[in-house]
Backbone as JSON Lines, residues from 0, in Angstrom:
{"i":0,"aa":"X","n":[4.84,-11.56,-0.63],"ca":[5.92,-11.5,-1.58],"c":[5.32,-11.42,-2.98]}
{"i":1,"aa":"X","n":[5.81,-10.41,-3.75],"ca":[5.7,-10.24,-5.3],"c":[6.6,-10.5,-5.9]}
{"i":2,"aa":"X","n":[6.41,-11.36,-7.15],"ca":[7.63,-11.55,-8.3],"c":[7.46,-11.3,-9.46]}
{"i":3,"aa":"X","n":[7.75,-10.17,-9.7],"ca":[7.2,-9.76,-11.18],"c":[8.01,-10.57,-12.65]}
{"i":4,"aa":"X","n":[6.46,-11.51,-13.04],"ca":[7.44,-12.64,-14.27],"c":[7.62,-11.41,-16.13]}
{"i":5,"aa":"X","n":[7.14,-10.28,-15.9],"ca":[6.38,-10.09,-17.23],"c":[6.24,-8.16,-17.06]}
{"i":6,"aa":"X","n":[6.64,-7.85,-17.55],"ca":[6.67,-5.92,-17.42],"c":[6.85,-5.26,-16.7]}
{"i":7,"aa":"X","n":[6.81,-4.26,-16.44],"ca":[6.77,-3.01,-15.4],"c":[6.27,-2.61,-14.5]}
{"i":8,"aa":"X","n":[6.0,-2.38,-12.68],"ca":[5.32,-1.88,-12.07],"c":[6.02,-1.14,-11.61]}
{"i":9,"aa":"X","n":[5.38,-0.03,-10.72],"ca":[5.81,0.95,-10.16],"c":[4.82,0.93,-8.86]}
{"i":10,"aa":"X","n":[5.7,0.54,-7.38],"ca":[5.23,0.34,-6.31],"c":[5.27,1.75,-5.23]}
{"i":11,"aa":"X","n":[4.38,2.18,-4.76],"ca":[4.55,3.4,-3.75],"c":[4.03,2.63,-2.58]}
{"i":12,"aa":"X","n":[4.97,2.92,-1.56],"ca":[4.31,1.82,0.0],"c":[4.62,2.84,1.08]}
{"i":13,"aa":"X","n":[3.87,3.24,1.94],"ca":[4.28,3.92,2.68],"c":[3.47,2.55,3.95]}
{"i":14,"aa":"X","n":[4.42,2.84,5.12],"ca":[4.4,1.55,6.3],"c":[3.22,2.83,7.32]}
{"i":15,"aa":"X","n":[3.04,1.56,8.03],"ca":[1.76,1.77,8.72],"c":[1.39,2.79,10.13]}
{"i":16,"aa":"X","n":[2.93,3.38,10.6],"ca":[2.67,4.56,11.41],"c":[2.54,5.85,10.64]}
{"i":17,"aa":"X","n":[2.02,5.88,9.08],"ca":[1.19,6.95,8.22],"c":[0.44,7.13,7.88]}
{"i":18,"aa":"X","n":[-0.22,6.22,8.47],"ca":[-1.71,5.97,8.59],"c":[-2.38,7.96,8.48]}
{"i":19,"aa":"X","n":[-2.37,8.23,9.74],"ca":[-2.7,9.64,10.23],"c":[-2.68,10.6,8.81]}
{"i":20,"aa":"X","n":[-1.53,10.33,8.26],"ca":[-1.33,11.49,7.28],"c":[-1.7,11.01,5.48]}
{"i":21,"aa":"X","n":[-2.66,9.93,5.8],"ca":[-3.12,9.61,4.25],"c":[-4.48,9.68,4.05]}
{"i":22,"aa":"X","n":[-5.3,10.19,4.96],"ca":[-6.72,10.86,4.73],"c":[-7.43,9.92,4.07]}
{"i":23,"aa":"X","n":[-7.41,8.64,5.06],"ca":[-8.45,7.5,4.46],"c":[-9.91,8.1,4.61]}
{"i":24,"aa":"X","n":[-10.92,7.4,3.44],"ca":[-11.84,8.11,3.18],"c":[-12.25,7.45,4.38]}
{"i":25,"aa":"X","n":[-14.03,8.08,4.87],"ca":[-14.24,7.66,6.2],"c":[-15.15,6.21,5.83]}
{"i":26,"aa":"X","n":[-15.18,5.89,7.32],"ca":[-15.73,4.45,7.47],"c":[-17.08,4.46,7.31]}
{"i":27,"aa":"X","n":[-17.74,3.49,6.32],"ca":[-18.4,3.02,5.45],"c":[-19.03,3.15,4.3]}
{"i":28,"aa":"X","n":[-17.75,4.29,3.61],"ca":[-17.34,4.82,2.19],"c":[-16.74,3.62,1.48]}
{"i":29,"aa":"X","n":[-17.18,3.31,-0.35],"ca":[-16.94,2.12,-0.19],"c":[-15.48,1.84,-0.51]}
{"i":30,"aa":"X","n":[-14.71,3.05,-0.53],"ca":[-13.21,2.81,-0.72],"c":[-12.76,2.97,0.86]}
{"i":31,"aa":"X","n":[-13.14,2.67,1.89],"ca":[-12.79,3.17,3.07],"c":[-11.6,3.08,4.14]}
{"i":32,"aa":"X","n":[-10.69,1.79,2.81],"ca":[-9.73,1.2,3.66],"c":[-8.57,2.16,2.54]}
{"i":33,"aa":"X","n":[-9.51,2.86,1.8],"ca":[-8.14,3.79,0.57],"c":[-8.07,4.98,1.12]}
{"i":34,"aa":"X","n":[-6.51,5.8,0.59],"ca":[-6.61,7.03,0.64],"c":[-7.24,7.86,-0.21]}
{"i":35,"aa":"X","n":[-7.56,9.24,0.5],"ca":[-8.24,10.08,-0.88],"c":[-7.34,10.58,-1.63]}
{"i":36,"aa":"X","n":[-5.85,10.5,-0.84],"ca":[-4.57,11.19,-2.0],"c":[-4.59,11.08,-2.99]}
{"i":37,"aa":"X","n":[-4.08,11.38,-4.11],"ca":[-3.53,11.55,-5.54],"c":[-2.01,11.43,-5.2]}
{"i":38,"aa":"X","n":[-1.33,10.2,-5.25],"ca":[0.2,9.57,-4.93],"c":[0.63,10.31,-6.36]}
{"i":39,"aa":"X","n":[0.14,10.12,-7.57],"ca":[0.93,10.95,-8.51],"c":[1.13,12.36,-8.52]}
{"i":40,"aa":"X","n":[0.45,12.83,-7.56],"ca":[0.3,14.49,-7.75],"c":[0.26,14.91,-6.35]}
{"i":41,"aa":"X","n":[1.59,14.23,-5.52],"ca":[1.42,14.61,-3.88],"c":[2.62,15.92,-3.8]}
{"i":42,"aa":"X","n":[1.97,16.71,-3.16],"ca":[3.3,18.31,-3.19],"c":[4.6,17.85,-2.56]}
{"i":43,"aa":"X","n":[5.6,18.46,-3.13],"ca":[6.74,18.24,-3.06],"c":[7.16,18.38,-1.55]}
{"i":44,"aa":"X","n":[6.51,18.92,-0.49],"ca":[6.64,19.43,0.66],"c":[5.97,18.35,1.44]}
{"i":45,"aa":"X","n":[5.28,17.32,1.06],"ca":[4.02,16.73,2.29],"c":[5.32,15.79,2.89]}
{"i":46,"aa":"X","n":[4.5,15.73,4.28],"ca":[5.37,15.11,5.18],"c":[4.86,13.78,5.04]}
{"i":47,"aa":"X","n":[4.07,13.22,4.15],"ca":[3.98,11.43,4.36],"c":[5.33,11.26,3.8]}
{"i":48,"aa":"X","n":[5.62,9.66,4.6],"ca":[7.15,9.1,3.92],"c":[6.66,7.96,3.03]}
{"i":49,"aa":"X","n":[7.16,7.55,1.89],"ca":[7.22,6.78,1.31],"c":[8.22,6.27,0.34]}
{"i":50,"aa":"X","n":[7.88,5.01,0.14],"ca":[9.34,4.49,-0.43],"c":[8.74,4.0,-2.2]}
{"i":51,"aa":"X","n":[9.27,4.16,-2.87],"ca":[9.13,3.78,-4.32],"c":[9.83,3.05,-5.14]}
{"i":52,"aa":"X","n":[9.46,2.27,-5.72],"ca":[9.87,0.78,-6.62],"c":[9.68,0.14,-7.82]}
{"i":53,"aa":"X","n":[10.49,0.18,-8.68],"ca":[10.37,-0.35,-9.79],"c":[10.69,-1.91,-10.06]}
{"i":54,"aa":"X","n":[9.6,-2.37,-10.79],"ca":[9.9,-3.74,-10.57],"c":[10.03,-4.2,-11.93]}
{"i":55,"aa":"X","n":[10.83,-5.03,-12.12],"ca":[11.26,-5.62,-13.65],"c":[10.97,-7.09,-13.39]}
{"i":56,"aa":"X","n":[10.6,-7.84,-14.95],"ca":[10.8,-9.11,-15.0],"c":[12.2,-9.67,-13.78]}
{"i":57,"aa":"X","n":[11.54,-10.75,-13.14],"ca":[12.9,-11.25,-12.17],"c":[12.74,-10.59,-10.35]}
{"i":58,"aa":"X","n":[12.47,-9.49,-10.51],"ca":[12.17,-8.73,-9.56],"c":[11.2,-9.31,-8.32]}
{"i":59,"aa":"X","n":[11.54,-8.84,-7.14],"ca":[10.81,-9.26,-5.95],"c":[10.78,-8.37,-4.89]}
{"i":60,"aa":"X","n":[9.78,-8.28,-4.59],"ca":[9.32,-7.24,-3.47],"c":[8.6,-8.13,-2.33]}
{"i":61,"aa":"X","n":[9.04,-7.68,-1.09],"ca":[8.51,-8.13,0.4],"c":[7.11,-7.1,0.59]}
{"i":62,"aa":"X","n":[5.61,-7.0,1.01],"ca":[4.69,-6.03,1.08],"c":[3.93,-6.89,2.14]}
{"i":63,"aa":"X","n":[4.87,-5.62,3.81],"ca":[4.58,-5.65,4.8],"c":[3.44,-5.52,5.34]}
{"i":64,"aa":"X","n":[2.93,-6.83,6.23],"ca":[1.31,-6.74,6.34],"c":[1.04,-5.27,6.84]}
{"i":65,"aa":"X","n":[-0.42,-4.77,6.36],"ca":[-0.58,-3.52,6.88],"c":[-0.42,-2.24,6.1]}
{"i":66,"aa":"X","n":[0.82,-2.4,5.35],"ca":[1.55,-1.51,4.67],"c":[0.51,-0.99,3.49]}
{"i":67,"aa":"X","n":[0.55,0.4,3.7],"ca":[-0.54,0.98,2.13],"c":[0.44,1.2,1.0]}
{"i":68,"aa":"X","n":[-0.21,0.98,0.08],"ca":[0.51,0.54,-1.6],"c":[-0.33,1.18,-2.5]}
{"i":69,"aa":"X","n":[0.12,1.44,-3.3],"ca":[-0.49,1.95,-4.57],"c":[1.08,1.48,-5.76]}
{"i":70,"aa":"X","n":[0.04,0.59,-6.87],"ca":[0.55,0.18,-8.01],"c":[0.16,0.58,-9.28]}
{"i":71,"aa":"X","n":[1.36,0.75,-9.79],"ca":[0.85,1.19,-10.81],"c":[1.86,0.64,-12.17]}
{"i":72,"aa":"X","n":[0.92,-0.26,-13.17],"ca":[1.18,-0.98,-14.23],"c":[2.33,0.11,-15.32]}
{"i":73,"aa":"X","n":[3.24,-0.44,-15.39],"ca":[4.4,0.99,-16.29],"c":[4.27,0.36,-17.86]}
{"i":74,"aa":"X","n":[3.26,-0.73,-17.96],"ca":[3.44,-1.63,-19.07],"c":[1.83,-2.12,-19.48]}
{"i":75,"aa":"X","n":[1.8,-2.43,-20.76],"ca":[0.69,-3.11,-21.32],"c":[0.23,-4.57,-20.54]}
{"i":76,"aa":"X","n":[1.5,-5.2,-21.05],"ca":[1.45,-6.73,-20.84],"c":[2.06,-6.54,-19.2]}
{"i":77,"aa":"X","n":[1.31,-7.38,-18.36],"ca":[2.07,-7.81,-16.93],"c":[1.79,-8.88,-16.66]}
{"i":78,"aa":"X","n":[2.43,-9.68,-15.79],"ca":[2.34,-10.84,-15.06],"c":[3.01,-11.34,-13.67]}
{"i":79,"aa":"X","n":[2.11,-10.98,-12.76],"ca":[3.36,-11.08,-11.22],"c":[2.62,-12.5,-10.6]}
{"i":80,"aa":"X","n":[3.58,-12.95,-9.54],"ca":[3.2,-14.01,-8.54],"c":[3.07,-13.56,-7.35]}
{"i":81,"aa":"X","n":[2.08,-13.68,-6.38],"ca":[2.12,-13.09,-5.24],"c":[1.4,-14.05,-4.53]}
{"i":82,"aa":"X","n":[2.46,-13.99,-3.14],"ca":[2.05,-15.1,-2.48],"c":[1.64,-14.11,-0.49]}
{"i":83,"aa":"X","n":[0.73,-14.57,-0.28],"ca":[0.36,-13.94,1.02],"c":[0.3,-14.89,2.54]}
{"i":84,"aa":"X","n":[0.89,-13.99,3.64],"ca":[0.59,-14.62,4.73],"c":[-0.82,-14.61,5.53]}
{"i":85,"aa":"X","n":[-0.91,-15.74,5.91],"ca":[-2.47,-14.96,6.83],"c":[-2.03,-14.83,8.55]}
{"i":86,"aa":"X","n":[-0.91,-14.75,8.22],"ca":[-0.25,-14.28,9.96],"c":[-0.2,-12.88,10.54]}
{"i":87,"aa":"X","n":[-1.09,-12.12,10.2],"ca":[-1.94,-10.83,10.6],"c":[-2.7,-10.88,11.73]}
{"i":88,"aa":"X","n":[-3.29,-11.56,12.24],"ca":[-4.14,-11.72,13.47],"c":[-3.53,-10.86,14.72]}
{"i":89,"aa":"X","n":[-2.3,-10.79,14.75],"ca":[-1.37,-10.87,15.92],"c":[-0.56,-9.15,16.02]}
{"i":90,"aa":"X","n":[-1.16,-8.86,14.31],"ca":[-0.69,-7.24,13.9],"c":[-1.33,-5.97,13.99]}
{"i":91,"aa":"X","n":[-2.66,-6.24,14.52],"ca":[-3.58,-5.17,14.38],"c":[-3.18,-3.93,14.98]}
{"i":92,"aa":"X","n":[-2.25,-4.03,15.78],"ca":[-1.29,-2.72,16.46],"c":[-0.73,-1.65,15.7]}
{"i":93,"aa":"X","n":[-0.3,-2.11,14.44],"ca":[-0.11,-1.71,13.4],"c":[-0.84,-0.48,12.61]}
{"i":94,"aa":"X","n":[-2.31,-0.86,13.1],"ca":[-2.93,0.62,12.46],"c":[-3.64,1.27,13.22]}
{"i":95,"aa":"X","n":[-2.95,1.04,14.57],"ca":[-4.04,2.14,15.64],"c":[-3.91,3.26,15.29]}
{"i":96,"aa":"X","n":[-3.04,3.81,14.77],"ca":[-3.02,5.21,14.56],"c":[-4.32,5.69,13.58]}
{"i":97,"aa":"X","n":[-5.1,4.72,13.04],"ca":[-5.74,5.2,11.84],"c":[-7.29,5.91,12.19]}
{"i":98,"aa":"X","n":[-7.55,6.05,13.02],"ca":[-8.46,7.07,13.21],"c":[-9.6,5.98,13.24]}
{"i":99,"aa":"X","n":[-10.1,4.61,13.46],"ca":[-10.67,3.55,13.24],"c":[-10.61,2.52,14.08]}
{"i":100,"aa":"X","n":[-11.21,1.42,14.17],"ca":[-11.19,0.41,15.07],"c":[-10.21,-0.44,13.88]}
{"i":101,"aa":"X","n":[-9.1,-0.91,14.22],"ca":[-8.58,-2.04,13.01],"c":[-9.25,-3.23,12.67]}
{"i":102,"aa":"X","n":[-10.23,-3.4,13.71],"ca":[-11.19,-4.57,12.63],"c":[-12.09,-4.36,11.57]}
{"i":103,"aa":"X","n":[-12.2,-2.66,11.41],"ca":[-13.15,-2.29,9.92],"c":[-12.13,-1.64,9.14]}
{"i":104,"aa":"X","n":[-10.82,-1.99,9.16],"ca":[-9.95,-1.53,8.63],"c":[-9.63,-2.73,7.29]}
{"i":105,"aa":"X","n":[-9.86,-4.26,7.89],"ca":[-9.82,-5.25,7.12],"c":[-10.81,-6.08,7.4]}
C-alpha cells in the first residue's frame, strides 16, 4: 500500500500475466528484473495492458505483489508512505510466464 502525503505521481502497473510482453532485460544484466521498454514512448498499437494512476496528496494505491510499475515523480517536492507485505513466498506462480526461474526474478 502507497499513500501519497506530498505531490504528484504518476503510476503505470501492468499485473503479472505480462510478463512475456515487457522484454525484461536478460538474467544477470544488472537491471534484470526491469523492462527494456520506454513506458513513455510505448506505440499506440502494443498489446501490453496497463493501467495508469495519478496520485495526489491523500491518495492510496494497493501494488499487487509481483505487479511491474514504473513511477514517475509529476512534482519537485514528494512524500509517500508505503507499507509492504512479505506474504510472497506462496506467489511465485505469478511470474512463470517470465521466461526465468522466479527465484532470480527476486
Amino acid at each position: 500500500m502507497i499513500v501519497l502525503l506530498k505531490g504528484q505521481r504518476r503510476f503505470l502497473l501492468s499485473p503479472t500475466d505480462q510478463c512475456p510482453l515487457l522484454q525484461l532485460y536478460e538474467v544477470g544484466h544488472p537491471s534484470s528484473r526491469q523492462t527494456s521498454l520506454d513506458f513513455m514512448n510505448l506505440p499506440l498499437d502494443s498489446p501490453l495492458l496497463m493501467n495508469e494512476v495519478i496520485l495526489r496528496p491523500g491518495d492510496a494505491i494497493y501494488l499487487p505483489s509481483f505487479w511491474f510499475h514504473s513511477i514517475i515523480s509529476l512534482t519537485e517536492d514528494m512524500a509517500q508512505c508505503a507499507a509492504w507485505s512479505d506474504g510472497t513466498h506462496n506467489r511465485w506462480h505469478l511470474v512463470e510466464g517470465c521466461d526465468r526461474p522466479a527465484s532470480q526474478m527476486w
